[in-house]
Amino acid sequence: QVQLVESGGGLVQPGGSLRLSCAASGSIFSIRAMGWYRQAPGKQREWVATITSGGSTDYADSVKGRFTISRDNAKNTVYLRMNSLKPEDTAVYYCNTVMGIRNGYYATGAWGQGTQVTVSS
């Protein structure tokens, strides 16, 4: 099993930036596609971004051009750089292993505790 620990969240003003980290432990991290998800109060969890084992990326329209997903296989870590943050980005952010499906992505692992991101002035 792959175990995941998210970190890097916090309180930031609109227009600010944060970088989230997801540290993985377990087997064969380097060959798995990884994704970021978020969940705001009263809303369903939504997919944010994916990076494949080869480094290809995909983003939700709501964050495209502002967020960048990356990975460091030597450190078993995936990152989410968030720029130009908006109040609507406020949510708990989670990472997970993912696989592609016909209309998006499917999270294949257990959900961790996530990391809270709050965008407010």
XYZ file of N, CA, C and O in Angstrom:
484
model
N 0.825 -1.190 0.000
C 0.000 0.000 0.000
C 0.871 1.257 0.000
O 1.950 1.267 0.566
N 0.369 2.323 -0.657
C 1.029 3.614 -0.650
C 0.376 4.468 0.431
O -0.843 4.665 0.427
N 1.180 4.981 1.359
C 0.698 5.870 2.401
C 1.103 7.296 2.052
O 2.228 7.535 1.623
N 0.191 8.244 2.242
C 0.375 9.611 1.791
C 0.177 10.601 2.928
O -0.772 10.477 3.700
N 1.074 11.585 3.015
C 0.980 12.637 4.016
C 1.097 13.982 3.319
O 2.139 14.298 2.741
N 0.026 14.777 3.387
C 0.002 16.098 2.772
C 0.470 17.159 3.758
O 0.210 17.059 4.960
N 1.129 18.197 3.241
C 1.576 19.304 4.078
C 1.705 20.560 3.228
O 1.633 20.507 2.001
N 1.900 21.698 3.884
C 2.154 22.949 3.193
C 0.990 23.909 3.149
O 1.145 25.036 2.662
N -0.163 23.506 3.640
C -1.308 24.396 3.641
C -1.160 25.511 4.656
O -0.238 25.525 5.472
N -2.081 26.469 4.598
C -2.053 27.583 5.517
C -2.999 28.672 5.092
O -3.822 28.486 4.186
N -2.884 29.815 5.749
C -3.698 30.992 5.455
C -2.911 31.927 4.549
O -1.765 32.274 4.848
N -3.528 32.335 3.445
C -2.867 33.213 2.490
C -3.871 34.229 1.958
O -5.068 33.936 1.871
N -3.397 35.421 1.615
C -4.265 36.450 1.052
C -4.575 36.160 -0.409
O -3.802 35.492 -1.098
N -5.718 36.650 -0.908
C -5.999 36.510 -2.335
C -4.835 37.051 -3.174
O -4.271 38.099 -2.864
N -4.494 36.311 -4.222
C -3.365 36.670 -5.061
C -2.050 36.074 -4.613
O -1.058 36.147 -5.349
N -2.035 35.468 -3.436
C -0.824 34.875 -2.903
C -0.555 33.489 -3.453
O -1.289 32.971 -4.302
N 0.505 32.871 -2.931
C 0.949 31.565 -3.409
C 1.248 30.622 -2.261
O 1.609 31.052 -1.160
N 1.100 29.340 -2.516
C 1.487 28.278 -1.598
C 2.001 27.110 -2.412
O 1.607 26.928 -3.564
N 2.871 26.303 -1.802
C 3.267 25.042 -2.400
C 2.936 23.909 -1.448
O 3.419 23.876 -0.312
N 2.109 22.990 -1.912
C 1.737 21.822 -1.144
C 2.656 20.660 -1.484
O 3.111 20.535 -2.614
N 2.905 19.806 -0.502
C 3.712 18.618 -0.703
C 2.927 17.393 -0.290
O 2.116 17.439 0.629
N 3.187 16.288 -0.961
C 2.576 15.006 -0.648
C 3.687 13.981 -0.614
O 4.243 13.631 -1.661
N 4.021 13.522 0.581
C 5.082 12.547 0.763
C 4.488 11.151 0.788
O 3.559 10.879 1.553
N 5.028 10.269 -0.034
C 4.505 8.918 -0.167
C 5.479 7.896 0.394
O 6.695 8.044 0.264
N 4.927 6.874 0.993
C 5.714 5.723 1.416
C 5.004 4.472 0.947
O 3.772 4.436 0.863
N 5.769 3.464 0.621
C 5.192 2.243 0.100
C 5.961 1.760 -1.109
O 7.141 2.075 -1.262
N 5.282 1.049 -1.969
C 5.940 0.427 -3.100
C 5.659 1.148 -4.411
O 4.596 1.752 -4.591
N 6.606 1.086 -5.310
C 6.540 1.525 -6.710
C 5.863 2.878 -6.931
O 5.054 3.045 -7.846
N 6.219 3.864 -6.117
C 5.702 5.214 -6.289
C 6.018 5.756 -7.676
O 5.188 6.423 -8.305
N 7.217 5.481 -8.168
C 7.691 6.107 -9.396
C 6.900 5.722 -10.639
O 6.952 6.434 -11.645
N 6.165 4.615 -10.607
C 5.407 4.192 -11.782
C 3.916 4.514 -11.680
O 3.147 4.165 -12.575
N 3.522 5.193 -10.624
C 2.112 5.505 -10.426
C 1.804 6.946 -10.818
O 2.577 7.858 -10.530
N 0.658 7.138 -11.462
C 0.160 8.486 -11.673
C -0.373 9.025 -10.348
O -0.967 8.284 -9.566
N -0.161 10.316 -10.101
C -0.575 10.943 -8.855
C -1.492 12.123 -9.143
O -1.351 12.800 -10.163
N -2.412 12.363 -8.229
C -3.337 13.462 -8.406
C -3.569 14.247 -7.129
O -3.356 13.740 -6.027
N -3.998 15.485 -7.304
C -4.451 16.332 -6.209
C -5.951 16.533 -6.325
O -6.487 16.723 -7.424
N -6.626 16.503 -5.177
C -8.052 16.755 -5.061
C -8.265 17.792 -3.971
O -7.386 18.044 -3.152
N -9.457 18.392 -3.944
C -9.789 19.308 -2.862
C -11.262 19.195 -2.515
O -12.085 18.806 -3.341
N -11.578 19.549 -1.279
C -12.952 19.519 -0.816
C -13.211 20.727 0.071
O -12.565 20.901 1.098
N -14.156 21.560 -0.351
C -14.577 22.715 0.417
C -15.777 22.336 1.273
O -16.508 21.393 0.949
N -16.021 23.068 2.379
C -17.175 22.761 3.231
C -18.482 22.765 2.448
O -18.749 23.692 1.680
N -19.278 21.719 2.626
C -20.562 21.628 1.960
C -20.510 21.230 0.506
O -21.547 21.198 -0.161
N -19.324 20.927 -0.014
C -19.176 20.560 -1.409
C -18.561 19.169 -1.539
O -17.936 18.662 -0.614
N -18.742 18.565 -2.713
C -18.122 17.279 -2.995
C -16.630 17.455 -3.246
O -16.175 18.521 -3.660
N -15.872 16.401 -2.995
C -14.470 16.407 -3.339
C -14.333 16.512 -4.859
O -15.054 15.842 -5.603
N -13.433 17.366 -5.323
C -13.236 17.551 -6.753
C -11.777 17.328 -7.141
O -10.855 17.621 -6.380
N -11.586 16.832 -8.340
C -10.264 16.621 -8.881
C -9.637 17.945 -9.299
O -10.319 18.811 -9.851
N -8.337 18.101 -9.040
C -7.633 19.342 -9.330
C -6.574 19.161 -10.418
O -6.508 19.941 -11.371
N -5.718 18.146 -10.274
C -4.604 17.975 -11.205
C -4.066 16.561 -11.139
O -4.203 15.875 -10.122
N -3.421 16.124 -12.223
C -2.799 14.809 -12.307
C -1.429 14.926 -12.952
O -1.230 15.748 -13.856
N -0.498 14.109 -12.493
C 0.788 13.955 -13.160
C 1.064 12.469 -13.312
O 0.920 11.694 -12.367
N 1.442 12.045 -14.516
C 1.718 10.644 -14.784
C 3.136 10.291 -14.378
O 3.943 11.153 -14.028
N 3.453 8.999 -14.446
C 4.804 8.560 -14.135
C 5.828 9.169 -15.084
O 6.990 9.342 -14.712
N 5.404 9.494 -16.300
C 6.288 10.097 -17.281
C 6.353 11.606 -17.230
O 7.111 12.214 -17.996
N 5.560 12.224 -16.359
C 5.607 13.663 -16.194
C 4.555 14.451 -16.950
O 4.556 15.688 -16.890
N 3.659 13.780 -17.659
C 2.572 14.489 -18.324
C 1.589 15.006 -17.289
O 1.330 14.342 -16.283
N 1.021 16.192 -17.521
C 0.130 16.816 -16.544
C -1.224 17.138 -17.144
O -1.375 17.297 -18.360
N -2.213 17.250 -16.261
C -3.569 17.612 -16.643
C -4.172 18.384 -15.480
O -3.874 18.093 -14.322
N -5.020 19.384 -15.791
C -5.567 20.264 -14.768
C -7.049 20.495 -14.964
O -7.549 20.522 -16.094
N -7.744 20.699 -13.850
C -9.121 21.148 -13.918
C -9.160 22.567 -14.477
O -8.241 23.363 -14.253
N -10.220 22.894 -15.193
C -10.330 24.224 -15.788
C -10.239 25.339 -14.741
O -9.727 26.423 -15.024
N -10.728 25.078 -13.537
C -10.761 26.094 -12.501
C -9.380 26.523 -12.020
O -9.237 27.605 -11.437
N -8.362 25.686 -12.245
C -7.017 26.002 -11.765
C -5.999 26.113 -12.885
O -4.844 26.487 -12.635
N -6.382 25.819 -14.101
C -5.464 25.838 -15.233
C -4.841 27.221 -15.391
O -5.533 28.237 -15.373
N -3.521 27.248 -15.536
C -2.799 28.499 -15.667
C -2.355 29.090 -14.351
O -1.533 30.015 -14.337
N -2.884 28.590 -13.235
C -2.523 29.099 -11.918
C -1.772 28.069 -11.079
O -0.907 28.435 -10.285
N -2.127 26.788 -11.225
C -1.530 25.716 -10.430
C -0.589 24.884 -11.292
O -0.821 24.704 -12.494
N 0.463 24.343 -10.670
C 1.403 23.471 -11.351
C 1.673 22.245 -10.496
O 2.094 22.368 -9.341
N 1.439 21.061 -11.052
C 1.738 19.823 -10.358
C 3.093 19.305 -10.843
O 3.420 19.408 -12.022
N 3.880 18.775 -9.925
C 5.184 18.229 -10.269
C 5.497 17.072 -9.329
O 4.795 16.859 -8.338
N 6.547 16.319 -9.641
C 6.925 15.206 -8.774
C 8.430 15.045 -8.749
O 9.134 15.392 -9.701
N 8.924 14.510 -7.645
C 10.325 14.180 -7.478
C 10.357 12.722 -7.046
O 10.148 12.408 -5.874
N 10.594 11.833 -7.994
C 10.549 10.406 -7.688
C 11.638 9.984 -6.709
O 11.443 9.043 -5.937
N 12.780 10.661 -6.731
C 13.857 10.338 -5.800
C 13.445 10.601 -4.360
O 13.952 9.965 -3.438
N 12.523 11.547 -4.157
C 12.034 11.882 -2.825
C 10.656 11.302 -2.538
O 10.097 11.551 -1.476
N 10.105 10.544 -3.487
C 8.756 9.990 -3.345
C 7.747 11.071 -2.963
O 6.914 10.889 -2.072
N 7.815 12.195 -3.652
C 6.999 13.353 -3.299
C 6.372 13.972 -4.541
O 7.018 14.079 -5.582
N 5.115 14.386 -4.412
C 4.434 15.147 -5.446
C 4.086 16.513 -4.866
O 3.782 16.629 -3.678
N 4.140 17.548 -5.705
C 3.928 18.919 -5.267
C 2.778 19.560 -6.023
O 2.440 19.168 -7.129
N 2.199 20.581 -5.422
C 1.234 21.429 -6.099
C 1.578 22.877 -5.788
O 1.380 23.340 -4.666
N 2.132 23.579 -6.783
C 2.400 24.997 -6.649
C 1.139 25.757 -7.031
O 0.637 25.596 -8.140
N 0.643 26.576 -6.128
C -0.585 27.316 -6.331
C -0.268 28.805 -6.344
O 0.211 29.350 -5.347
N -0.515 29.454 -7.463
C -0.310 30.884 -7.620
C -1.645 31.579 -7.819
O -2.650 30.959 -8.146
N -1.649 32.896 -7.642
C -2.840 33.716 -7.869
C -4.058 33.129 -7.173
O -5.133 32.998 -7.761
N -3.900 32.802 -5.912
C -4.955 32.127 -5.173
C -6.183 33.010 -4.992
O -6.073 34.227 -4.819
N -7.340 32.364 -5.047
C -8.632 33.021 -4.922
C -9.377 32.455 -3.714
O -9.125 31.323 -3.307
N -10.317 33.218 -3.145
C -11.092 32.678 -2.020
C -11.768 31.348 -2.339
O -11.879 30.495 -1.448
N -12.191 31.147 -3.573
C -12.835 29.897 -3.948
C -11.886 28.706 -3.993
O -12.325 27.568 -4.157
N -10.579 28.937 -3.839
C -9.619 27.849 -3.710
C -9.569 27.295 -2.291
O -8.900 26.283 -2.049
N -10.241 27.942 -1.352
C -10.261 27.482 0.030
C -10.859 26.085 0.117
O -11.981 25.847 -0.330
N -10.100 25.154 0.688
C -10.525 23.760 0.766
C -9.471 22.967 1.509
O -8.368 23.456 1.766
N -9.812 21.732 1.841
C -8.817 20.766 2.271
C -8.298 20.070 1.019
O -9.087 19.574 0.204
N -6.991 20.035 0.858
C -6.365 19.453 -0.320
C -5.799 18.078 0.005
O -5.122 17.895 1.023
N -6.057 17.124 -0.872
C -5.632 15.746 -0.714
C -4.854 15.285 -1.941
O -5.125 15.742 -3.055
N -3.937 14.354 -1.737
C -3.305 13.682 -2.865
C -3.697 12.216 -2.855
O -4.172 11.687 -1.854
N -3.513 11.559 -3.982
C -3.833 10.145 -4.081
C -3.215 9.580 -5.349
O -2.889 10.322 -6.277
N -3.071 8.269 -5.392
C -2.759 7.603 -6.641
C -4.013 7.634 -7.510
O -5.133 7.562 -7.001
N -3.838 7.767 -8.815
C -4.981 7.875 -9.718
C -4.774 7.016 -10.954
O -3.656 6.666 -11.313
N -5.884 6.708 -11.594
C -5.851 6.093 -12.904
C -6.832 6.826 -13.800
O -7.831 7.376 -13.337
N -6.543 6.843 -15.072
C -7.424 7.512 -16.006
C -8.651 6.689 -16.308
O -8.585 5.467 -16.434
N -9.790 7.358 -16.413
C -11.033 6.752 -16.867
C -11.550 7.603 -18.017
O -11.005 8.670 -18.306
N -12.605 7.164 -18.660
C -13.019 7.810 -19.910
C -13.383 9.281 -19.741
O -13.200 10.069 -20.678
N -13.898 9.682 -18.594
C -14.310 11.067 -18.386
C -13.518 11.800 -17.318
O -13.929 12.858 -16.843
N -12.364 11.249 -16.928
C -11.564 11.918 -15.923
C -10.597 10.975 -15.242
O -9.926 10.180 -15.911
N -10.533 11.056 -13.916
C -9.594 10.273 -13.137
C -10.277 9.647 -11.939
O -11.228 10.207 -11.393
N -9.759 8.491 -11.545
C -10.281 7.733 -10.428
C -9.197 7.579 -9.382
O -8.103 7.114 -9.689
N -9.472 7.975 -8.151
C -8.526 7.816 -7.055
C -8.545 6.378 -6.577
O -9.604 5.851 -6.243
N -7.379 5.753 -6.519
C -7.301 4.320 -6.239
C -6.896 3.986 -4.810
O -7.004 2.819 -4.416
N -6.416 4.937 -4.044
C -5.939 4.672 -2.702
C -6.862 5.199 -1.620
O -7.921 5.769 -1.894
N -6.446 4.975 -0.385
C -7.177 5.502 0.756
C -6.898 6.997 0.917
O -5.803 7.473 0.610
N -7.893 7.738 1.395
C -7.737 9.165 1.629
C -7.053 9.421 2.964
O -7.385 8.808 3.968
N -6.103 10.354 2.951
C -5.445 10.774 4.177
C -6.184 11.932 4.819
O -7.364 12.172 4.545
N -5.483 12.672 5.682
C -6.104 13.786 6.398
C -6.142 15.076 5.587
O -6.933 15.968 5.892
N -5.299 15.188 4.568
C -5.263 16.387 3.758
C -4.576 17.548 4.464
O -4.131 17.433 5.606
N -4.497 18.682 3.768
C -3.928 19.891 4.336
C -4.841 21.069 4.004
O -5.302 21.206 2.871
N -5.132 21.896 4.999
C -6.090 22.987 4.850
C -5.453 24.190 4.164
O -4.397 24.665 4.580
N -6.114 24.691 3.133
C -5.730 25.928 2.466
C -6.869 26.919 2.638
O -8.004 26.627 2.266
N -6.566 28.076 3.205
C -7.563 29.123 3.395
C -7.076 30.396 2.717
O -5.993 30.893 3.031
N -7.874 30.908 1.786
C -7.537 32.126 1.053
C -8.511 33.208 1.498
O -9.703 33.145 1.198
N -8.003 34.183 2.221
C -8.854 35.220 2.797
C -8.035 36.461 3.092
O -6.857 36.384 3.423
N -8.685 37.615 2.983
C -8.052 38.867 3.334
C -8.363 39.276 4.769
O -7.837 40.255 5.268
